[in-house]
CSV table of C-alpha atoms and ligand atoms in Angstrom, one decimal:
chain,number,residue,atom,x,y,z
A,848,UNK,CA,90.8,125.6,52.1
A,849,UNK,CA,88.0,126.9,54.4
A,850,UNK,CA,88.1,126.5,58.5
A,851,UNK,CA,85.7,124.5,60.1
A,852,UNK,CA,85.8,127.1,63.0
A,853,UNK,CA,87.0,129.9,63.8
A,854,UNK,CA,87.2,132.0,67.0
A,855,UNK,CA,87.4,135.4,67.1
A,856,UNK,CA,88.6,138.4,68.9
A,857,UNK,CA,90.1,136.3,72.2
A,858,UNK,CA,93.1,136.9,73.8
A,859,UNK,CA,95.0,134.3,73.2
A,860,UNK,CA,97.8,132.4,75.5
A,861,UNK,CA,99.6,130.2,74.2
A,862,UNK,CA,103.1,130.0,76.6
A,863,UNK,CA,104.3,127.0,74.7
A,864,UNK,CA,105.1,129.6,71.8
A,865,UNK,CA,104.9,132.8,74.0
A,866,UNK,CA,101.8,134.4,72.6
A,867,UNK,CA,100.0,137.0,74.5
A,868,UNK,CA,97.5,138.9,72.2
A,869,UNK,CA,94.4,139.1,70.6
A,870,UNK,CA,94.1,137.1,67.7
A,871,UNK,CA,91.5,134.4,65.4
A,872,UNK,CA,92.3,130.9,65.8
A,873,UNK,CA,91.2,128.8,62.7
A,874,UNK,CA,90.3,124.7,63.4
A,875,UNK,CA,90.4,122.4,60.7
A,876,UNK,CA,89.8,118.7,60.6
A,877,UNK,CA,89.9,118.4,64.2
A,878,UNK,CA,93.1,120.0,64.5
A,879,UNK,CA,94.8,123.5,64.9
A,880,UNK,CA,95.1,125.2,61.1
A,881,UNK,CA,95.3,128.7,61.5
A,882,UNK,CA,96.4,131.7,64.4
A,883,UNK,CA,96.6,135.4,63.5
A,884,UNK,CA,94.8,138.7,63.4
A,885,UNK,CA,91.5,138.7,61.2
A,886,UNK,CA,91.7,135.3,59.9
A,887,UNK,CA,89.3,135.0,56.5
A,888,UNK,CA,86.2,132.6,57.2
A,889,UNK,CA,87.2,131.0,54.0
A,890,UNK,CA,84.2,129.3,51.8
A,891,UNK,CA,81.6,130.2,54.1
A,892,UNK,CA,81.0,127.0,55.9
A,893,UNK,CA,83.2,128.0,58.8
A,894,UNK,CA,81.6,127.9,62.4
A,895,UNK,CA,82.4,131.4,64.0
A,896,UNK,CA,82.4,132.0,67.9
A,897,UNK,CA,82.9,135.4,69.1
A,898,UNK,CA,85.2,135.4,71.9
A,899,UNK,CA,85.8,139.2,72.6
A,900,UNK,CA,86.6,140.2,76.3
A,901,UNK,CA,87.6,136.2,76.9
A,902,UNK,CA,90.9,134.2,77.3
A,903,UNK,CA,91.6,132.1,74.8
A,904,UNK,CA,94.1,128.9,75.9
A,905,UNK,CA,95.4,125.4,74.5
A,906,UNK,CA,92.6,123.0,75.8
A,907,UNK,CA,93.0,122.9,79.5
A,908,UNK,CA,94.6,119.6,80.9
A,909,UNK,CA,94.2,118.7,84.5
A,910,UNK,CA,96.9,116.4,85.2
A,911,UNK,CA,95.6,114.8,88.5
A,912,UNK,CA,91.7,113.7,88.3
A,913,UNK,CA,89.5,110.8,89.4
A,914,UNK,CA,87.0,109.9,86.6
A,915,UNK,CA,86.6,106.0,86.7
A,916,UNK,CA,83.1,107.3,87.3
A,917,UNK,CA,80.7,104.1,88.9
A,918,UNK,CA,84.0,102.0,88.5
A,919,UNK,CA,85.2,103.4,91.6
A,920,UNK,CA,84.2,104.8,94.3
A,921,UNK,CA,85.9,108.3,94.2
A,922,UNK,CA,85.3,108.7,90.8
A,923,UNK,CA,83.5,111.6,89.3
A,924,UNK,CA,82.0,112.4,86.2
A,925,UNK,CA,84.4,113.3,83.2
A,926,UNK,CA,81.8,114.6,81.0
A,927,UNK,CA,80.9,117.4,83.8
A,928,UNK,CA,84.7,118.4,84.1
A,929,UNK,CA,85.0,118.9,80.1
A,930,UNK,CA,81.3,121.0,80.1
A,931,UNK,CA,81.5,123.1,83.3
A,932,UNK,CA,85.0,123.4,83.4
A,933,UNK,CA,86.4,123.7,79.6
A,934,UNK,CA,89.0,121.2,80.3
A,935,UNK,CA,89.5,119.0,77.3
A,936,UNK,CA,92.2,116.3,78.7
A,937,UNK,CA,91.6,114.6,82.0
A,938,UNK,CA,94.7,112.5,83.5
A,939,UNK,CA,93.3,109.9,85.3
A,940,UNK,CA,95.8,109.3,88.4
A,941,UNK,CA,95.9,105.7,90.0
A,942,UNK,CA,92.0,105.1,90.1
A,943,UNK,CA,92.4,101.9,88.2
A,944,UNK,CA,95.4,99.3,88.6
A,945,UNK,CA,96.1,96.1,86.3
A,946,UNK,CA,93.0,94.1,87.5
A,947,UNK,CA,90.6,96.6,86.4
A,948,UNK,CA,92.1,99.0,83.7
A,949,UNK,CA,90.3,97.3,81.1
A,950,UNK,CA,87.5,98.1,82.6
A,951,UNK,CA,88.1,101.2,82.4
A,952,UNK,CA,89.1,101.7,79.3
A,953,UNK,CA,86.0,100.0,77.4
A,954,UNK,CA,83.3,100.9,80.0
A,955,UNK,CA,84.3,104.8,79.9
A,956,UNK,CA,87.6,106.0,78.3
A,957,UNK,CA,86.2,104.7,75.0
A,958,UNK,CA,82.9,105.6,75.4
A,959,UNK,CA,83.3,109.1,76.0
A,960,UNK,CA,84.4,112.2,73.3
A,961,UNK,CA,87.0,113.6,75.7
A,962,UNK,CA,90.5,112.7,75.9
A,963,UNK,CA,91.5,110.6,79.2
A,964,UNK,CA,94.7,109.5,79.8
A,965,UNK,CA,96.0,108.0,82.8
A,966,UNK,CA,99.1,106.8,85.4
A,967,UNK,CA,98.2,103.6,86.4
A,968,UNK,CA,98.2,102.2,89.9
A,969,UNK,CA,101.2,99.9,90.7
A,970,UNK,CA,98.0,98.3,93.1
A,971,UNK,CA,96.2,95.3,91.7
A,972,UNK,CA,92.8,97.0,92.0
A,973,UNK,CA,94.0,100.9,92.2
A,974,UNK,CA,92.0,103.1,94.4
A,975,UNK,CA,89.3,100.4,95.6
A,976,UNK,CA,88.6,101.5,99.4
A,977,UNK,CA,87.6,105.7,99.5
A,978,UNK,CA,84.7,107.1,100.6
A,979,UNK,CA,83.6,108.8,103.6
A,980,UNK,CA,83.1,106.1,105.9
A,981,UNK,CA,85.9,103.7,104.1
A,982,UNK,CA,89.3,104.5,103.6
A,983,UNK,CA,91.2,102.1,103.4
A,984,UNK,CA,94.7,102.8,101.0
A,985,UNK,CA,95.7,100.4,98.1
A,986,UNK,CA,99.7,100.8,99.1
A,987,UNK,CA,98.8,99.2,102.3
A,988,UNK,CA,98.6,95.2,101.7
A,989,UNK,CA,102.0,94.5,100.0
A,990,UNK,CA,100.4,91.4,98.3
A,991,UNK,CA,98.1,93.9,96.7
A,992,UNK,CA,101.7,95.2,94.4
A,993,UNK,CA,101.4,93.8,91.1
A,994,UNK,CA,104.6,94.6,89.0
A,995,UNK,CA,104.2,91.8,86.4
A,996,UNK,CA,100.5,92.6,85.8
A,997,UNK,CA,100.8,96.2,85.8
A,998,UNK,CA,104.0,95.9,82.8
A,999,UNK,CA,102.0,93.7,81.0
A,1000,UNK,CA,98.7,96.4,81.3
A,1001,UNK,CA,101.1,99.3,80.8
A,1002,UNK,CA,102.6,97.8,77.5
A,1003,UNK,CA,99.1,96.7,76.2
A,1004,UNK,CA,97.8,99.8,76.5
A,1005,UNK,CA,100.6,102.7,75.8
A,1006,UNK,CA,98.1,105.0,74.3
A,1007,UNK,CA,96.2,105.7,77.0
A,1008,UNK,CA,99.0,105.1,79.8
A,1009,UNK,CA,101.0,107.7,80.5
A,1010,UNK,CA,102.9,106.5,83.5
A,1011,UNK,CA,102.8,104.8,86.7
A,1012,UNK,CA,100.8,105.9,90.3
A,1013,UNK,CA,101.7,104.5,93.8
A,1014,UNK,CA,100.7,106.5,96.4
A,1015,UNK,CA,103.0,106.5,100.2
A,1016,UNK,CA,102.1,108.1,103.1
A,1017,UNK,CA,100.4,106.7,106.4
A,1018,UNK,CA,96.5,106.9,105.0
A,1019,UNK,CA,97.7,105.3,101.3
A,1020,UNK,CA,100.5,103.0,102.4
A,1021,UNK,CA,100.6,102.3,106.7
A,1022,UNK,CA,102.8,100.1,107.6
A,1023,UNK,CA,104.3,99.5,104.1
A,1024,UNK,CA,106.9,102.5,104.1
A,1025,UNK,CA,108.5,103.1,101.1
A,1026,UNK,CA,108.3,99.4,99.7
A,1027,UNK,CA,105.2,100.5,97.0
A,1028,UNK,CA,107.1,103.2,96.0
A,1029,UNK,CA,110.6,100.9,95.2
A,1030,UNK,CA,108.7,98.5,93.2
A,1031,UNK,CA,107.1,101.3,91.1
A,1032,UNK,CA,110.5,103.1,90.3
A,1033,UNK,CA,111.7,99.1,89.1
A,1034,UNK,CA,108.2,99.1,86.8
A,1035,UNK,CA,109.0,102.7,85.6
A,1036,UNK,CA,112.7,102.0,84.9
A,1037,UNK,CA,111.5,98.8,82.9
A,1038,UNK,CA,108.9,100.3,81.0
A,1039,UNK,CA,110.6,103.7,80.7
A,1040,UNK,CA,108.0,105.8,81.4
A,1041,UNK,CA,107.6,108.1,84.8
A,1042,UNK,CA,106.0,108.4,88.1
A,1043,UNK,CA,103.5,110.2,89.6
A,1044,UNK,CA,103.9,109.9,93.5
A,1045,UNK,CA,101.2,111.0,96.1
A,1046,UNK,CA,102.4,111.4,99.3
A,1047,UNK,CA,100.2,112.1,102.5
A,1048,UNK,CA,101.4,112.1,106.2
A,1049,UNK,CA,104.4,110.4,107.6
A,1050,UNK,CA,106.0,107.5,107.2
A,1051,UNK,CA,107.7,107.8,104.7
A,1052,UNK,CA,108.9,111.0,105.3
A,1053,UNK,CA,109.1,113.6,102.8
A,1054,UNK,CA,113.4,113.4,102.3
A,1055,UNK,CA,113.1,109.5,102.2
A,1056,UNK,CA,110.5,110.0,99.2
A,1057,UNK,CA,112.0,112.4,97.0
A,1058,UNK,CA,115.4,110.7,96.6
A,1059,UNK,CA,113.9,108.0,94.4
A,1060,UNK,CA,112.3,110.2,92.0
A,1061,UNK,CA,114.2,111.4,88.9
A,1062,UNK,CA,114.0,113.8,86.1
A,1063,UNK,CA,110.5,113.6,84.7
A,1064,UNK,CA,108.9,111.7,87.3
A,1065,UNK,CA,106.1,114.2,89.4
A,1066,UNK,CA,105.6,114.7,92.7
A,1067,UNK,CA,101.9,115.4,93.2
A,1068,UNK,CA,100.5,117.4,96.4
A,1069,UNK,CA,103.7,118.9,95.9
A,1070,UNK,CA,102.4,121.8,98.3
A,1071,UNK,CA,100.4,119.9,100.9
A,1072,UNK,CA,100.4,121.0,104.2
A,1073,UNK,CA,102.4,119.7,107.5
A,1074,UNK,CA,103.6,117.3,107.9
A,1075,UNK,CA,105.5,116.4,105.0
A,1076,UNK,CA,105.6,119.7,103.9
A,1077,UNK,CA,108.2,121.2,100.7
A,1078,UNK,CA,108.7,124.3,103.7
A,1079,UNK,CA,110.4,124.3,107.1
A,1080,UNK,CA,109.4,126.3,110.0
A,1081,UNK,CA,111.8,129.1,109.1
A,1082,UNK,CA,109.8,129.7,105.9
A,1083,UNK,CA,112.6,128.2,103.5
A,1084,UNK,CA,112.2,125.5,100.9
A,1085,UNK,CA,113.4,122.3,102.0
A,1086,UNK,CA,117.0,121.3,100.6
A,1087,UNK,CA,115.4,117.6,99.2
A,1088,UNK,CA,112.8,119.6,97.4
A,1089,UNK,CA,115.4,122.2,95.5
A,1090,UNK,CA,117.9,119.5,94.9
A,1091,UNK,CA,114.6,117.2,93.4
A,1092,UNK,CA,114.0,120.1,91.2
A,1093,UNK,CA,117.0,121.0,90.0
A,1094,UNK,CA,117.5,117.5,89.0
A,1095,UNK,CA,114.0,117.5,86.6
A,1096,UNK,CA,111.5,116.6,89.4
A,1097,UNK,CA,107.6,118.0,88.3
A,1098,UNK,CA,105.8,119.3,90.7
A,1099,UNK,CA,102.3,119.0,90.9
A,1100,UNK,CA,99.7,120.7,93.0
A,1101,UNK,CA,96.8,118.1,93.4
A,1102,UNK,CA,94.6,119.9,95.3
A,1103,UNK,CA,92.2,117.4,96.6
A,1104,UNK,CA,90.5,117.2,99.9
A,1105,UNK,CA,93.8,117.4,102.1
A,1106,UNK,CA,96.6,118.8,100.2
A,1107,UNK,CA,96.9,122.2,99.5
A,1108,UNK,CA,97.6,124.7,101.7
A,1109,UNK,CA,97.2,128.5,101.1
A,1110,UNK,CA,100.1,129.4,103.7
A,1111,UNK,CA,102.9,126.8,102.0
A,1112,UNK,CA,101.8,128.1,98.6
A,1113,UNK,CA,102.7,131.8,100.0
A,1114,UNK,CA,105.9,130.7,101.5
A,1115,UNK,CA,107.0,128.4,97.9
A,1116,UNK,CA,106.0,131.4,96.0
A,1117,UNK,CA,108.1,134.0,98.4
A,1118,UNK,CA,110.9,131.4,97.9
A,1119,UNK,CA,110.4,132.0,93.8
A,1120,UNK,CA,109.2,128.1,93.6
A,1121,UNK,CA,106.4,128.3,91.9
A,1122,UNK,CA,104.8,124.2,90.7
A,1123,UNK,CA,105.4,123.3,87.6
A,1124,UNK,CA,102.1,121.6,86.9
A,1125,UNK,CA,98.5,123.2,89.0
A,1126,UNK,CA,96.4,120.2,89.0
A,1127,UNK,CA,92.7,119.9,90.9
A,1128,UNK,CA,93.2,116.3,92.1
A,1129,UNK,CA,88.9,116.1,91.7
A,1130,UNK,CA,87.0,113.3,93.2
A,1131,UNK,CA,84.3,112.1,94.8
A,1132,UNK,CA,85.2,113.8,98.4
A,1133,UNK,CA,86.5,116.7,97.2
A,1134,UNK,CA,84.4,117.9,94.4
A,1135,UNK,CA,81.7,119.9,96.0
A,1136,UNK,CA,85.2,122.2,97.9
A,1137,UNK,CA,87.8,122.2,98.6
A,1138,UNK,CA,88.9,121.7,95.3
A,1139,UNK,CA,86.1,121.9,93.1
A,1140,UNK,CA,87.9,121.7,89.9
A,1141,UNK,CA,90.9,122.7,87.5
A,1142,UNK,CA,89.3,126.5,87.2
A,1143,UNK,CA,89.1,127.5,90.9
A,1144,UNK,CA,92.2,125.7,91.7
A,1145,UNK,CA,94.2,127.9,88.9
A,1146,UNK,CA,92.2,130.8,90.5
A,1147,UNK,CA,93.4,130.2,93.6
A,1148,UNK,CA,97.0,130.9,92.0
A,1149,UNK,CA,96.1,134.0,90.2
A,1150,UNK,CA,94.8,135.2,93.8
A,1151,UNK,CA,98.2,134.3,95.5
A,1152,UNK,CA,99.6,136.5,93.1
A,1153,UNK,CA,100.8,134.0,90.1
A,1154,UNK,CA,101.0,135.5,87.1
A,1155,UNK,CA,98.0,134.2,84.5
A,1156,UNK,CA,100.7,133.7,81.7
A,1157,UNK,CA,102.3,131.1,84.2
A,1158,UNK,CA,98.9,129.9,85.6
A,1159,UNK,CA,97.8,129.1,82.4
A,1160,UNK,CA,101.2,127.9,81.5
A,1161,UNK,CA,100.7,125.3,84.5
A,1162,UNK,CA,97.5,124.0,83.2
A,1163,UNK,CA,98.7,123.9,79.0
A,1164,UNK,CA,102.0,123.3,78.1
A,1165,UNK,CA,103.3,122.2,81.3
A,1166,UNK,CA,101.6,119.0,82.0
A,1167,UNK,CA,101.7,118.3,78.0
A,1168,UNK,CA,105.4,118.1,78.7
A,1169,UNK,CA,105.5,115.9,81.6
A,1170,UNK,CA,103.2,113.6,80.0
A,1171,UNK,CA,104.9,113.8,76.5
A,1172,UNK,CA,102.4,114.7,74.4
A,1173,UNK,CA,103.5,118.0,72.5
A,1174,UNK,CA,100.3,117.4,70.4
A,1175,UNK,CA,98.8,119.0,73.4
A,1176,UNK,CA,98.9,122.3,75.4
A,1177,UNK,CA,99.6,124.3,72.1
A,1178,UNK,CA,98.4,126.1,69.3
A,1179,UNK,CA,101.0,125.1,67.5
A,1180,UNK,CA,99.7,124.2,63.4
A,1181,UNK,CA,98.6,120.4,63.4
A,1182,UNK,CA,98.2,120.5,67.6
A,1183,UNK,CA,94.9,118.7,68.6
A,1184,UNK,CA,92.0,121.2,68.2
A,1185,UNK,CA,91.4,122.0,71.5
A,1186,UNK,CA,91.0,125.2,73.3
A,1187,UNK,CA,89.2,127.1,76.8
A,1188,UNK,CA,87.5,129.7,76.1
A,1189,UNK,CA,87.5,131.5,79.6
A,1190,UNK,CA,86.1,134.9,81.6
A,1191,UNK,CA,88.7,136.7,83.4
A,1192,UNK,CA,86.3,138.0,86.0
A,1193,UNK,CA,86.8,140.3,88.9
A,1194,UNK,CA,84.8,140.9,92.1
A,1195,UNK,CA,85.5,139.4,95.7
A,1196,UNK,CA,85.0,135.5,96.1
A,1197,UNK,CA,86.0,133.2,98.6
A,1198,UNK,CA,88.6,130.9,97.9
A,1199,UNK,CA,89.8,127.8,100.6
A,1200,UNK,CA,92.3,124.9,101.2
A,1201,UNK,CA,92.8,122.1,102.5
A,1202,UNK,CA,93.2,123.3,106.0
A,1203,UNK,CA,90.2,125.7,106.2
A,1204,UNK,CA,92.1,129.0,105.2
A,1205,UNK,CA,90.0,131.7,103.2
A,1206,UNK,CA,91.2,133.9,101.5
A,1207,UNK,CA,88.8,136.6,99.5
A,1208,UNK,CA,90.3,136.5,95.5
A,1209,UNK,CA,89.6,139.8,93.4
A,1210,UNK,CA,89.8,137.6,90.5
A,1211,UNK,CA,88.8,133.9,89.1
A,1212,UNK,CA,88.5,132.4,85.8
A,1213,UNK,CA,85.1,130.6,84.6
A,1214,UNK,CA,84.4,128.8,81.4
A,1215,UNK,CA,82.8,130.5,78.6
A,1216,UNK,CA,82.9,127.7,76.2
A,1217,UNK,CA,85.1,125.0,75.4
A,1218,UNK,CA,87.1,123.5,71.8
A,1219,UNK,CA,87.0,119.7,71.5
A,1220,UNK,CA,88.9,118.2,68.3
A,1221,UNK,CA,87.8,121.2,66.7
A,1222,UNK,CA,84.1,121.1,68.1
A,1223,UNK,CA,82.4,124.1,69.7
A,1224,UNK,CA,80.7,123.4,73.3
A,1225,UNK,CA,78.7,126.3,75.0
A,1226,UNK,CA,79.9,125.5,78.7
B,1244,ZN,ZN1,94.4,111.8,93.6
């Protein structure tokens, strides 16, 4: 039976199945058919893109994102992640709660050919107050928590929802401590599916957090800066952070505006703790830099010295297993047909966090061209 595409001449990695070489990939009925060295294009009919001198990966998923675009106010447009940045599944972290996931989902998760899934705020109304001159954090009224409504959403909608978001910290939470982050551990535990937890500044602190997260759930800005930083002043990893992730803690970058720091990424990576997930945390405020998006975020890595195999593996297989899709992140046969098609390209460019570090990069990745359910997009 022919392919309906087939691209050519890439090197290919795949780390869910340890691939590392140039090879054809072969799409058929929206899915992954084929992977090997000179595939045949079969009746004729088969799409071919040439992808010679490009990376080839599973389709991109960038596990911390803001895309309730015009349903929110630190939304951004999905549909300009998935063209300019090749990355076919967008986790939606917290930007809608129970009163307004419906919303949501029919206005724009629906309405739009790439794949969105998303944690879902234990706040009635999710992110509702951030912008420039408003910020005002969804953790921070405790009538606002909503742990009937958001099982009931949850349940209603288990194809989309993927877990639960509550965000602690002083900007997210103020005076409500760690209270938004016991309810959503009772609202996980009950609908047995994990966490994502933000954290920002103080209170809570970082070893009053960490303690009520368990294997599975993720820990996102996982390398913000101080305070509530994974590194103390000595340049060691804090003992809560080691004993989180020896216990099956994820560990998610979320870049964003505030929450990546170059210098705690150097000292994590001396320590040999390198995240689990590298996420871009994209929105409204921090779209235009610091972050930017999932690309220059993984670039950021490569330039801190992360090998691409595990960069990649951070952005693929990675985040398909903390969000228990092994449809995803792979080009493993019957694996949804999605795929990056990147440049690998070299030069100096200036890279910086959330703090105002630059650093100058000698490499970054850019899209070349993206795979949707087995659909060729020139990005
Ligand atoms: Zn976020």
């Amino acid at each position: 039976m022919g392919l309906d595409l087939i691209v050519r001449g890439g090197r290919v990695i795949d780390p869910s199945q340890d691939i590392d070489a140039v090879l054809d990939l072969g799409f058929r009925d929206g899915r992954v058919a084929a992977i090997g060295k000179d595939l045949p294009a079969g009746d004729g009919a088969a799409q071919a893109f040439d992808a010679t001198g490009c990376i080839v990966t599973p389709g991109l998923i960038d596990l911390h994102t803001h895309v309730y675009d015009k349903g929110t106010s630190l939304g951004v447009d999905p549909m300009r992640l998935f063209h300019r940045g090749a990355v076919t599944t967008l986790v939606d972290t917290g930007s809608a709660g129970p009163g307004n996931f419906a919303g949501f989902r029919s206005q724009l998760i629906e309405r739009i050919p790439v794949r969105v899934l998303a944690y879902l705020n234990i706040s009635f109304a999710g992110i509702y107050g951030f912008s420039k001159r408003v910020m005002v954090g969804e953790s921070g009224d405790m009538r606002l928590m909503a742990p009937i409504d958001t099982v009931e959403v949850a349940r209603a909608n288990r194809d989309i929802i993927v877990g639960i978001k509550v965000r602690v910290g002083r900007n997210a939470s103020g005076f409500s401590g760690l209270a938004p982050l016991r309810i959503a551990r009772q609202v996980a535990d009950e609908l047995a599916i994990p966490m994502m937890v933000h954290i920002d500044e103080p209170p809570p602190m970082l070893d009053e957090v960490l303690p009520l997260l368990r294997k599975g759930d993720i820990l996102t800005h996982a390398f913000r800066p101080f305070p509530n930083c994974p590194t103390t002043s000595d340049g060691k990893v804090h003992d809560c952070v080691v004993e989180a992730r020896a216990r099956g803690v994820i560990f998610d970058i979320g870049h964003g505006m505030g929450s990546f720091s170059f210098a705690v990424a150097r000292t994590m990576l001396a320590n040999g703790f390198a995240p689990d997930c590298i996420s871009s945390d994209v929105h409204a405020l921090s779209i235009e830099g610091p972050a930017f998006d999932l690309l220059t975020t993984m670039s950021k890595f490569l330039c801190l010295g992360l090998p691409l195999v595990d960069v990649v593996r951070c952005a693929t297989h990675a985040p398909a297993i903390a969000l228990h899709r092994p449809d995803l992140g792979s080009f493993a046969q019957g694996c949804a047909g999605d795929a990056s098609i990147l440049r690998h390209e070299t030069g100096t460019f200036d890279f910086v966090d959330s703090v105002g570090e630059h650093i100058a990069g000698r490499e970054r990745l850019a899209a070349a061209a993206v795979v949707q359910a087995g659909n060729l997009h020139k990005c």
